PDB file of C-alpha atoms in Angstrom:
ATOM      1  CA  UNK A 227      -0.593  -0.154  -0.207  1.00  0.00           C
ATOM      2  CA  UNK A 228       0.476   3.940  -0.513  1.00  0.00           C
ATOM      3  CA  UNK A 229       1.535   4.246   3.083  1.00  0.00           C
ATOM      4  CA  UNK A 230       4.392   6.993   2.612  1.00  0.00           C
ATOM      5  CA  UNK A 231       5.862   8.832  -0.189  1.00  0.00           C
ATOM      6  CA  UNK A 232       9.472   8.367  -1.877  1.00  0.00           C
ATOM      7  CA  UNK A 233      11.618  10.719  -1.051  1.00  0.00           C
ATOM      8  CA  UNK A 234      11.447  14.374  -3.047  1.00  0.00           C
ATOM      9  CA  UNK A 235      13.603  14.897  -5.407  1.00  0.00           C
ATOM     10  CA  UNK A 236      14.628  18.752  -6.122  1.00  0.00           C
ATOM     11  CA  UNK A 237      12.261  19.952  -8.822  1.00  0.00           C
ATOM     12  CA  UNK A 238      10.305  17.085  -9.044  1.00  0.00           C
ATOM     13  CA  UNK A 239       6.841  18.572  -8.636  1.00  0.00           C
ATOM     14  CA  UNK A 240       4.989  14.867  -8.166  1.00  0.00           C
ATOM     15  CA  UNK A 241       7.004  14.463  -5.238  1.00  0.00           C
ATOM     16  CA  UNK A 242       6.582  17.927  -3.894  1.00  0.00           C
ATOM     17  CA  UNK A 243       2.114  16.655  -3.902  1.00  0.00           C
ATOM     18  CA  UNK A 244       2.820  13.269  -2.697  1.00  0.00           C
ATOM     19  CA  UNK A 245       4.710  14.680   0.164  1.00  0.00           C
ATOM     20  CA  UNK A 246       2.180  17.320   0.613  1.00  0.00           C
ATOM     21  CA  UNK A 247      -0.550  14.598   0.807  1.00  0.00           C
ATOM     22  CA  UNK A 248       1.603  12.961   3.323  1.00  0.00           C
ATOM     23  CA  UNK A 249       1.588  16.346   5.984  1.00  0.00           C
ATOM     24  CA  UNK A 250      -2.496  16.899   5.056  1.00  0.00           C
ATOM     25  CA  UNK A 251      -3.210  12.855   6.218  1.00  0.00           C
ATOM     26  CA  UNK A 252      -0.969  13.825   9.131  1.00  0.00           C
ATOM     27  CA  UNK A 253      -2.485  16.933  10.190  1.00  0.00           C
ATOM     28  CA  UNK A 254      -6.107  14.939   9.688  1.00  0.00           C
ATOM     29  CA  UNK A 255      -5.129  12.131  11.814  1.00  0.00           C
ATOM     30  CA  UNK A 256      -6.108   9.623   9.408  1.00  0.00           C
ATOM     31  CA  UNK A 257      -6.098   5.684   9.629  1.00  0.00           C
ATOM     32  CA  UNK A 258      -3.733   4.265   7.624  1.00  0.00           C
ATOM     33  CA  UNK A 259      -6.150   3.230   4.901  1.00  0.00           C
ATOM     34  CA  UNK A 260      -7.197   6.730   4.713  1.00  0.00           C
ATOM     35  CA  UNK A 261      -3.785   7.958   4.296  1.00  0.00           C
ATOM     36  CA  UNK A 262      -2.996   5.386   0.898  1.00  0.00           C
ATOM     37  CA  UNK A 263      -5.982   6.660  -0.556  1.00  0.00           C
ATOM     38  CA  UNK A 264      -5.931   9.853  -0.559  1.00  0.00           C
ATOM     39  CA  UNK A 265      -1.966   9.490  -1.707  1.00  0.00           C
ATOM     40  CA  UNK A 266      -2.552   6.926  -3.966  1.00  0.00           C
ATOM     41  CA  UNK A 267      -4.951   9.597  -5.524  1.00  0.00           C
ATOM     42  CA  UNK A 268      -2.966  12.003  -5.774  1.00  0.00           C
ATOM     43  CA  UNK A 269      -0.219   9.619  -7.365  1.00  0.00           C
ATOM     44  CA  UNK A 270      -2.990   9.085 -10.184  1.00  0.00           C
ATOM     45  CA  UNK A 271      -3.583  12.665 -10.913  1.00  0.00           C
ATOM     46  CA  UNK A 272      -0.172  14.120  -9.729  1.00  0.00           C
ATOM     47  CA  UNK A 273       2.520  11.255 -10.756  1.00  0.00           C
ATOM     48  CA  UNK A 274       3.076  10.637 -14.784  1.00  0.00           C
ATOM     49  CA  UNK A 275       3.833   7.151 -14.151  1.00  0.00           C
ATOM     50  CA  UNK A 276       1.048   6.179 -11.770  1.00  0.00           C
ATOM     51  CA  UNK A 277      -1.161   8.747 -14.212  1.00  0.00           C
ATOM     52  CA  UNK A 278      -0.325   6.661 -17.470  1.00  0.00           C
ATOM     53  CA  UNK A 279      -1.009   2.963 -15.370  1.00  0.00           C
ATOM     54  CA  UNK A 280      -4.671   4.396 -15.149  1.00  0.00           C
ATOM     55  CA  UNK A 281      -4.730   5.119 -18.705  1.00  0.00           C
ATOM     56  CA  UNK A 282      -3.976   1.899 -18.863  1.00  0.00           C
ATOM     57  CA  UNK A 283      -6.403   0.429 -16.343  1.00  0.00           C
ATOM     58  CA  UNK A 284      -8.894   2.412 -18.068  1.00  0.00           C
ATOM     59  CA  UNK A 285      -8.574   1.972 -21.552  1.00  0.00           C
ATOM     60  CA  UNK A 286      -8.206  -1.919 -20.709  1.00  0.00           C
ATOM     61  CA  UNK A 287     -11.930  -1.492 -19.342  1.00  0.00           C
ATOM     62  CA  UNK A 288     -10.390  -2.896 -16.160  1.00  0.00           C
ATOM     63  CA  UNK A 289     -12.109  -2.500 -12.674  1.00  0.00           C
ATOM     64  CA  UNK A 290     -10.418   0.477 -11.115  1.00  0.00           C
ATOM     65  CA  UNK A 291     -12.735   0.354  -8.108  1.00  0.00           C
ATOM     66  CA  UNK A 292     -11.327  -3.439  -6.931  1.00  0.00           C
ATOM     67  CA  UNK A 293      -7.444  -2.431  -7.946  1.00  0.00           C
ATOM     68  CA  UNK A 294      -7.777   0.792  -6.338  1.00  0.00           C
ATOM     69  CA  UNK A 295      -9.211  -1.250  -2.956  1.00  0.00           C
ATOM     70  CA  UNK A 296      -6.933  -3.624  -3.809  1.00  0.00           C
ATOM     71  CA  UNK A 297      -3.882  -0.609  -3.267  1.00  0.00           C
ATOM     72  CA  UNK A 298      -5.127   0.744   0.042  1.00  0.00           C
ATOM     73  CA  UNK A 299      -6.292  -1.940   1.624  1.00  0.00           C
ATOM     74  CA  UNK A 300     -10.365  -1.147   1.290  1.00  0.00           C
ATOM     75  CA  UNK A 301     -12.873  -3.196   0.356  1.00  0.00           C
ATOM     76  CA  UNK A 302     -14.353  -1.876  -2.971  1.00  0.00           C
ATOM     77  CA  UNK A 303     -17.729  -1.505  -2.127  1.00  0.00           C
ATOM     78  CA  UNK A 304     -16.445   1.131   1.091  1.00  0.00           C
ATOM     79  CA  UNK A 305     -14.804   3.139  -1.064  1.00  0.00           C
ATOM     80  CA  UNK A 306     -17.488   5.693  -1.550  1.00  0.00           C
ATOM     81  CA  UNK A 307     -18.015   5.901   1.903  1.00  0.00           C
ATOM     82  CA  UNK A 308     -14.260   6.797   3.125  1.00  0.00           C
ATOM     83  CA  UNK A 309     -13.034   9.830   5.364  1.00  0.00           C
ATOM     84  CA  UNK A 310     -11.319  10.914   2.513  1.00  0.00           C
ATOM     85  CA  UNK A 311     -13.921  10.903   0.338  1.00  0.00           C
ATOM     86  CA  UNK A 312     -16.820  12.091   2.541  1.00  0.00           C
ATOM     87  CA  UNK A 313     -14.429  15.291   3.706  1.00  0.00           C
ATOM     88  CA  UNK A 314     -14.498  16.244  -0.637  1.00  0.00           C
ATOM     89  CA  UNK A 315     -10.387  15.513  -0.700  1.00  0.00           C
ATOM     90  CA  UNK A 316     -10.809  12.742  -3.335  1.00  0.00           C
ATOM     91  CA  UNK A 317     -13.350  12.135  -5.803  1.00  0.00           C
ATOM     92  CA  UNK A 318     -15.222   9.271  -6.609  1.00  0.00           C
ATOM     93  CA  UNK A 319     -17.635   9.397  -9.636  1.00  0.00           C
ATOM     94  CA  UNK A 320     -19.422   7.252 -12.247  1.00  0.00           C
ATOM     95  CA  UNK A 321     -18.528   8.485 -15.525  1.00  0.00           C
ATOM     96  CA  UNK A 322     -21.829   7.786 -18.539  1.00  0.00           C
ATOM     97  CA  UNK A 323     -20.128   4.492 -19.312  1.00  0.00           C
ATOM     98  CA  UNK A 324     -20.523   3.256 -15.830  1.00  0.00           C
ATOM     99  CA  UNK A 325     -16.999   3.556 -14.704  1.00  0.00           C
ATOM    100  CA  UNK A 326     -15.626   4.213 -11.353  1.00  0.00           C
ATOM    101  CA  UNK A 327     -13.518   7.049 -11.433  1.00  0.00           C
ATOM    102  CA  UNK A 328     -11.292   8.498  -8.609  1.00  0.00           C
ATOM    103  CA  UNK A 329      -9.830  12.024  -8.702  1.00  0.00           C
ATOM    104  CA  UNK A 330      -8.724  14.764  -6.473  1.00  0.00           C
ATOM    105  CA  UNK A 331     -11.219  17.340  -5.348  1.00  0.00           C
ATOM    106  CA  UNK A 332     -11.080  21.618  -5.267  1.00  0.00           C
ATOM    107  CA  UNK A 333     -10.154  21.120  -1.378  1.00  0.00           C
ATOM    108  CA  UNK A 334      -7.057  19.476  -2.044  1.00  0.00           C
ATOM    109  CA  UNK A 335      -6.048  20.854  -5.575  1.00  0.00           C
ATOM    110  CA  UNK A 336      -6.256  24.438  -4.189  1.00  0.00           C
ATOM    111  CA  UNK A 337      -4.015  22.991  -1.630  1.00  0.00           C
ATOM    112  CA  UNK A 338      -1.152  21.299  -3.872  1.00  0.00           C
ATOM    113  CA  UNK A 339      -1.677  24.814  -6.896  1.00  0.00           C
ATOM    114  CA  UNK A 340      -0.762  27.398  -3.714  1.00  0.00           C
ATOM    115  CA  UNK A 341       2.152  29.405  -4.208  1.00  0.00           C
ATOM    116  CA  UNK A 342       5.226  29.619  -2.344  1.00  0.00           C
ATOM    117  CA  UNK A 343       4.465  31.429   0.838  1.00  0.00           C
ATOM    118  CA  UNK A 344       0.521  31.878  -0.422  1.00  0.00           C
ATOM    119  CA  UNK A 345      -0.262  30.664   2.884  1.00  0.00           C
ATOM    120  CA  UNK A 346       1.775  30.998   6.559  1.00  0.00           C
ATOM    121  CA  UNK A 347       1.143  26.725   6.666  1.00  0.00           C
ATOM    122  CA  UNK A 348      -0.475  23.572   6.158  1.00  0.00           C
ATOM    123  CA  UNK A 349      -3.610  24.298   8.875  1.00  0.00           C
ATOM    124  CA  UNK A 350      -4.044  28.322   6.978  1.00  0.00           C
ATOM    125  CA  UNK A 351      -4.315  26.592   3.967  1.00  0.00           C
ATOM    126  CA  UNK A 352      -6.532  23.669   4.691  1.00  0.00           C
ATOM    127  CA  UNK A 353      -8.794  26.537   7.139  1.00  0.00           C
ATOM    128  CA  UNK A 354      -8.886  29.088   5.184  1.00  0.00           C
ATOM    129  CA  UNK A 355      -7.133  32.619   4.917  1.00  0.00           C
ATOM    130  CA  UNK A 356      -6.593  34.003   8.422  1.00  0.00           C
ATOM    131  CA  UNK A 357      -7.969  36.793   8.689  1.00  0.00           C
ATOM    132  CA  UNK A 358      -7.191  40.546  10.044  1.00  0.00           C
ATOM    133  CA  UNK A 359      -8.655  43.677  11.892  1.00  0.00           C
ATOM    134  CA  UNK A 360      -8.334  47.164  10.294  1.00  0.00           C
ATOM    135  CA  UNK A 361     -10.680  48.209  13.064  1.00  0.00           C
ATOM    136  CA  UNK A 362     -11.293  48.488  17.170  1.00  0.00           C
ATOM    137  CA  UNK A 363     -14.739  47.754  18.759  1.00  0.00           C
ATOM    138  CA  UNK A 364     -15.114  51.325  19.265  1.00  0.00           C
ATOM    139  CA  UNK A 365     -15.739  51.585  15.132  1.00  0.00           C
ATOM    140  CA  UNK A 366     -18.361  50.050  16.092  1.00  0.00           C
ATOM    141  CA  UNK A 367     -20.833  52.114  18.570  1.00  0.00           C
ATOM    142  CA  UNK A 368     -24.374  50.817  16.924  1.00  0.00           C
ATOM    143  CA  UNK A 369     -23.426  47.767  17.675  1.00  0.00           C
ATOM    144  CA  UNK A 370     -22.008  47.669  20.908  1.00  0.00           C
ATOM    145  CA  UNK A 371     -24.611  45.519  23.237  1.00  0.00           C
ATOM    146  CA  UNK A 372     -24.606  42.993  20.550  1.00  0.00           C
ATOM    147  CA  UNK A 373     -21.005  42.809  20.323  1.00  0.00           C
ATOM    148  CA  UNK A 374     -20.572  42.642  24.229  1.00  0.00           C
ATOM    149  CA  UNK A 375     -23.277  39.406  23.708  1.00  0.00           C
ATOM    150  CA  UNK A 376     -21.087  38.313  20.987  1.00  0.00           C
ATOM    151  CA  UNK A 377     -17.653  38.439  22.662  1.00  0.00           C
ATOM    152  CA  UNK A 378     -19.066  36.990  25.541  1.00  0.00           C
ATOM    153  CA  UNK A 379     -20.887  34.346  23.758  1.00  0.00           C
ATOM    154  CA  UNK A 380     -17.670  33.616  22.012  1.00  0.00           C
ATOM    155  CA  UNK A 381     -15.605  33.451  25.184  1.00  0.00           C
ATOM    156  CA  UNK A 382     -17.471  31.068  26.845  1.00  0.00           C
ATOM    157  CA  UNK A 383     -17.663  28.771  24.081  1.00  0.00           C
ATOM    158  CA  UNK A 384     -14.114  28.505  23.147  1.00  0.00           C
ATOM    159  CA  UNK A 385     -13.407  27.904  27.289  1.00  0.00           C
ATOM    160  CA  UNK A 386     -15.498  25.614  27.005  1.00  0.00           C
ATOM    161  CA  UNK A 387     -15.175  23.729  23.997  1.00  0.00           C
ATOM    162  CA  UNK A 388     -18.709  24.175  23.299  1.00  0.00           C
ATOM    163  CA  UNK A 389     -20.595  22.692  19.780  1.00  0.00           C
ATOM    164  CA  UNK A 390     -23.072  24.678  17.716  1.00  0.00           C
ATOM    165  CA  UNK A 391     -21.898  27.677  18.560  1.00  0.00           C
ATOM    166  CA  UNK A 392     -22.540  30.602  16.142  1.00  0.00           C
ATOM    167  CA  UNK A 393     -23.021  34.385  14.887  1.00  0.00           C
ATOM    168  CA  UNK A 394     -24.895  35.568  12.621  1.00  0.00           C
ATOM    169  CA  UNK A 395     -23.416  39.149  10.743  1.00  0.00           C
ATOM    170  CA  UNK A 396     -26.214  40.651   8.583  1.00  0.00           C
ATOM    171  CA  UNK A 397     -26.927  44.058   6.732  1.00  0.00           C
ATOM    172  CA  UNK A 398     -26.890  45.406   3.217  1.00  0.00           C
ATOM    173  CA  UNK A 399     -23.419  45.188   1.170  1.00  0.00           C
ATOM    174  CA  UNK A 400     -20.962  46.980   2.003  1.00  0.00           C
ATOM    175  CA  UNK A 401     -21.909  48.009   5.575  1.00  0.00           C
ATOM    176  CA  UNK A 402     -19.159  45.993   7.373  1.00  0.00           C
ATOM    177  CA  UNK A 403     -20.121  42.922   8.269  1.00  0.00           C
ATOM    178  CA  UNK A 404     -16.700  41.438   7.647  1.00  0.00           C
ATOM    179  CA  UNK A 405     -14.796  43.716   9.484  1.00  0.00           C
ATOM    180  CA  UNK A 406     -17.132  43.760  12.280  1.00  0.00           C
ATOM    181  CA  UNK A 407     -16.198  39.571  12.221  1.00  0.00           C
ATOM    182  CA  UNK A 408     -12.296  40.438  11.986  1.00  0.00           C
ATOM    183  CA  UNK A 409     -12.904  43.125  15.276  1.00  0.00           C
ATOM    184  CA  UNK A 410     -15.121  40.577  16.859  1.00  0.00           C
ATOM    185  CA  UNK A 411     -12.157  37.848  16.454  1.00  0.00           C
ATOM    186  CA  UNK A 412      -9.293  40.617  17.854  1.00  0.00           C
ATOM    187  CA  UNK A 413     -10.686  41.719  20.357  1.00  0.00           C
ATOM    188  CA  UNK A 414     -10.399  37.913  21.415  1.00  0.00           C
ATOM    189  CA  UNK A 415      -6.908  37.837  20.539  1.00  0.00           C
ATOM    190  CA  UNK A 416      -7.821  34.315  18.380  1.00  0.00           C
ATOM    191  CA  UNK A 417      -7.742  33.550  14.933  1.00  0.00           C
ATOM    192  CA  UNK A 418     -10.006  33.716  12.569  1.00  0.00           C
ATOM    193  CA  UNK A 419     -10.210  31.833   9.367  1.00  0.00           C
ATOM    194  CA  UNK A 420     -12.224  32.936   6.285  1.00  0.00           C
ATOM    195  CA  UNK A 421     -13.594  29.489   4.213  1.00  0.00           C
ATOM    196  CA  UNK A 422     -14.087  28.841   0.938  1.00  0.00           C
ATOM    197  CA  UNK A 423     -12.479  32.142  -0.623  1.00  0.00           C
ATOM    198  CA  UNK A 424     -11.627  31.213  -4.384  1.00  0.00           C
ATOM    199  CA  UNK A 425      -7.190  31.051  -4.054  1.00  0.00           C
ATOM    200  CA  UNK A 426      -5.446  34.551  -5.688  1.00  0.00           C
ATOM    201  CA  UNK A 427      -5.014  32.686  -8.378  1.00  0.00           C
ATOM    202  CA  UNK A 428      -7.891  30.056  -8.712  1.00  0.00           C
ATOM    203  CA  UNK A 429     -11.682  30.088  -9.258  1.00  0.00           C
ATOM    204  CA  UNK A 430     -14.845  31.321  -8.348  1.00  0.00           C
ATOM    205  CA  UNK A 431     -16.002  27.425  -5.502  1.00  0.00           C
ATOM    206  CA  UNK A 432     -18.986  26.865  -6.453  1.00  0.00           C
ATOM    207  CA  UNK A 433     -21.745  26.243  -3.485  1.00  0.00           C
ATOM    208  CA  UNK A 434     -20.472  22.394  -3.437  1.00  0.00           C
ATOM    209  CA  UNK A 435     -16.844  23.904  -2.774  1.00  0.00           C
ATOM    210  CA  UNK A 436     -17.982  25.807  -0.250  1.00  0.00           C
ATOM    211  CA  UNK A 437     -19.188  23.480   1.916  1.00  0.00           C
ATOM    212  CA  UNK A 438     -17.208  20.783   1.634  1.00  0.00           C
ATOM    213  CA  UNK A 439     -14.045  23.912   2.893  1.00  0.00           C
ATOM    214  CA  UNK A 440     -16.041  24.216   5.657  1.00  0.00           C
ATOM    215  CA  UNK A 441     -16.240  20.437   6.343  1.00  0.00           C
ATOM    216  CA  UNK A 442     -12.994  20.077   6.301  1.00  0.00           C
ATOM    217  CA  UNK A 443     -12.079  23.149   8.103  1.00  0.00           C
ATOM    218  CA  UNK A 444     -14.379  21.430  10.912  1.00  0.00           C
ATOM    219  CA  UNK A 445     -12.909  18.399  10.809  1.00  0.00           C
ATOM    220  CA  UNK A 446      -9.133  19.953  10.679  1.00  0.00           C
ATOM    221  CA  UNK A 447     -10.359  21.544  14.328  1.00  0.00           C
ATOM    222  CA  UNK A 448     -11.911  18.489  15.996  1.00  0.00           C
ATOM    223  CA  UNK A 449      -7.982  17.775  17.195  1.00  0.00           C
ATOM    224  CA  UNK A 450      -6.594  21.012  17.169  1.00  0.00           C
ATOM    225  CA  UNK A 451      -8.995  23.334  19.524  1.00  0.00           C
ATOM    226  CA  UNK A 452      -9.540  27.474  19.623  1.00  0.00           C
ATOM    227  CA  UNK A 453     -10.205  29.071  16.142  1.00  0.00           C
ATOM    228  CA  UNK A 454     -13.211  30.890  14.748  1.00  0.00           C
ATOM    229  CA  UNK A 455     -14.366  30.454  11.458  1.00  0.00           C
ATOM    230  CA  UNK A 456     -15.338  32.195   8.954  1.00  0.00           C
ATOM    231  CA  UNK A 457     -18.455  31.825   6.026  1.00  0.00           C
ATOM    232  CA  UNK A 458     -18.807  35.331   4.157  1.00  0.00           C
ATOM    233  CA  UNK A 459     -22.216  35.134   2.156  1.00  0.00           C
ATOM    234  CA  UNK A 460     -23.879  32.864   3.785  1.00  0.00           C
ATOM    235  CA  UNK A 461     -26.407  33.260   0.759  1.00  0.00           C
ATOM    236  CA  UNK A 462     -24.273  30.074  -1.119  1.00  0.00           C
ATOM    237  CA  UNK A 463     -25.046  27.758   2.162  1.00  0.00           C
ATOM    238  CA  UNK A 464     -28.326  28.307   0.442  1.00  0.00           C
ATOM    239  CA  UNK A 465     -27.850  26.987  -3.083  1.00  0.00           C
ATOM    240  CA  UNK A 466     -28.893  28.859  -5.776  1.00  0.00           C
ATOM    241  CA  UNK A 467     -30.206  31.966  -3.337  1.00  0.00           C
ATOM    242  CA  UNK A 468     -30.338  35.453  -4.981  1.00  0.00           C
ATOM    243  CA  UNK A 469     -30.696  38.779  -2.392  1.00  0.00           C
ATOM    244  CA  UNK A 470     -33.737  40.710  -4.079  1.00  0.00           C
ATOM    245  CA  UNK A 471     -33.754  44.805  -5.040  1.00  0.00           C
ATOM    246  CA  UNK A 472     -35.787  44.360  -1.882  1.00  0.00           C
ATOM    247  CA  UNK A 473     -33.748  42.503   0.346  1.00  0.00           C
ATOM    248  CA  UNK A 474     -35.404  39.799   0.327  1.00  0.00           C
ATOM    249  CA  UNK A 475     -34.441  36.138  -0.890  1.00  0.00           C
ATOM    250  CA  UNK A 476     -35.271  34.041  -3.136  1.00  0.00           C
ATOM    251  CA  UNK A 477     -34.105  30.950  -5.032  1.00  0.00           C
ATOM    252  CA  UNK A 478     -32.900  29.475  -1.937  1.00  0.00           C
ATOM    253  CA  UNK A 479     -32.139  25.745  -2.619  1.00  0.00           C
ATOM    254  CA  UNK A 480     -30.814  22.668  -0.250  1.00  0.00           C
ATOM    255  CA  UNK A 481     -31.283  20.538   2.112  1.00  0.00           C
ATOM    256  CA  UNK A 482     -32.509  22.649   4.908  1.00  0.00           C
ATOM    257  CA  UNK A 483     -31.545  19.339   7.554  1.00  0.00           C
ATOM    258  CA  UNK A 484     -27.978  19.293   5.802  1.00  0.00           C
ATOM    259  CA  UNK A 485     -27.790  23.137   7.060  1.00  0.00           C
ATOM    260  CA  UNK A 486     -29.443  22.823  10.555  1.00  0.00           C
ATOM    261  CA  UNK A 487     -27.237  19.422  10.972  1.00  0.00           C
ATOM    262  CA  UNK A 488     -23.924  21.954   9.801  1.00  0.00           C
ATOM    263  CA  UNK A 489     -25.083  24.539  12.626  1.00  0.00           C
ATOM    264  CA  UNK A 490     -25.785  22.681  15.296  1.00  0.00           C
ATOM    265  CA  UNK A 491     -22.743  19.742  15.298  1.00  0.00           C
ATOM    266  CA  UNK A 492     -19.862  22.845  14.336  1.00  0.00           C
ATOM    267  CA  UNK A 493     -16.964  21.565  16.442  1.00  0.00           C
ATOM    268  CA  UNK A 494     -15.601  25.653  17.017  1.00  0.00           C
ATOM    269  CA  UNK A 495     -17.265  29.217  16.439  1.00  0.00           C
ATOM    270  CA  UNK A 496     -18.902  30.070  13.293  1.00  0.00           C
ATOM    271  CA  UNK A 497     -19.458  33.602  12.525  1.00  0.00           C
ATOM    272  CA  UNK A 498     -21.611  34.016   9.252  1.00  0.00           C
ATOM    273  CA  UNK A 499     -21.927  36.921   7.695  1.00  0.00           C
ATOM    274  CA  UNK A 500     -25.474  37.412   5.114  1.00  0.00           C
ATOM    275  CA  UNK A 501     -26.990  40.764   2.867  1.00  0.00           C
ATOM    276  CA  UNK A 502     -30.539  39.724   4.282  1.00  0.00           C
ATOM    277  CA  UNK A 503     -32.294  37.139   6.960  1.00  0.00           C
ATOM    278  CA  UNK A 504     -35.376  37.394   4.938  1.00  0.00           C
TER     279      UNK A 504
END
């Protein structure tokens, strides 16, 4: 099985990707089979020789799922419920011809493709860009009462490790919602990470991408403790939601149950911003 990456060779991109995949497995404390699946999917997409093997398997109409199961230790039917698949790091899908295929998802590809120095650490890359405050709480006098309540709630949640703590900041575009979120985190002296934003050279993430990034960030923080997450533009969580001129939200889609579970079970506090709550 592919439990360890090969030693890095200078200038060889695929080796760097495997090393990054191994570091990600360490950060998430993945089980051996999960680590093997992540490394194999990385090699199949980023390593020329392994990619050629995958093309050969595809060309010969062989059972890719059986091969992947053999190499990683998974029973083929169990691959669809593997943690790295559920976390949207490794993609498993069925082609039009009915063949099972594997690849890397946006959540992980954006880490592999990040420019040198773009993230301060792998954890920052997993959680999202760390935010910096440019204002003090005194700059938000109209929100002083709500800010004091939010600070007390967040401080207590971080001290006790309470789950399901969410803060919603809403208002029309340009009213400083994100800046207030940054200021609250700075007042607590806690890191705040913006979840699911496109990298500087990346494409705009879809709803699926952003939800996957949030789930991955929460999974990363399960054993790592204190931090705050920022999910800007909560409308993205509601599918094709659109804020109309009168301030109402239309075209909401997606599973209400899924959203409720997400709000009830988050392991660290999440600050959400929205242009509308109606």
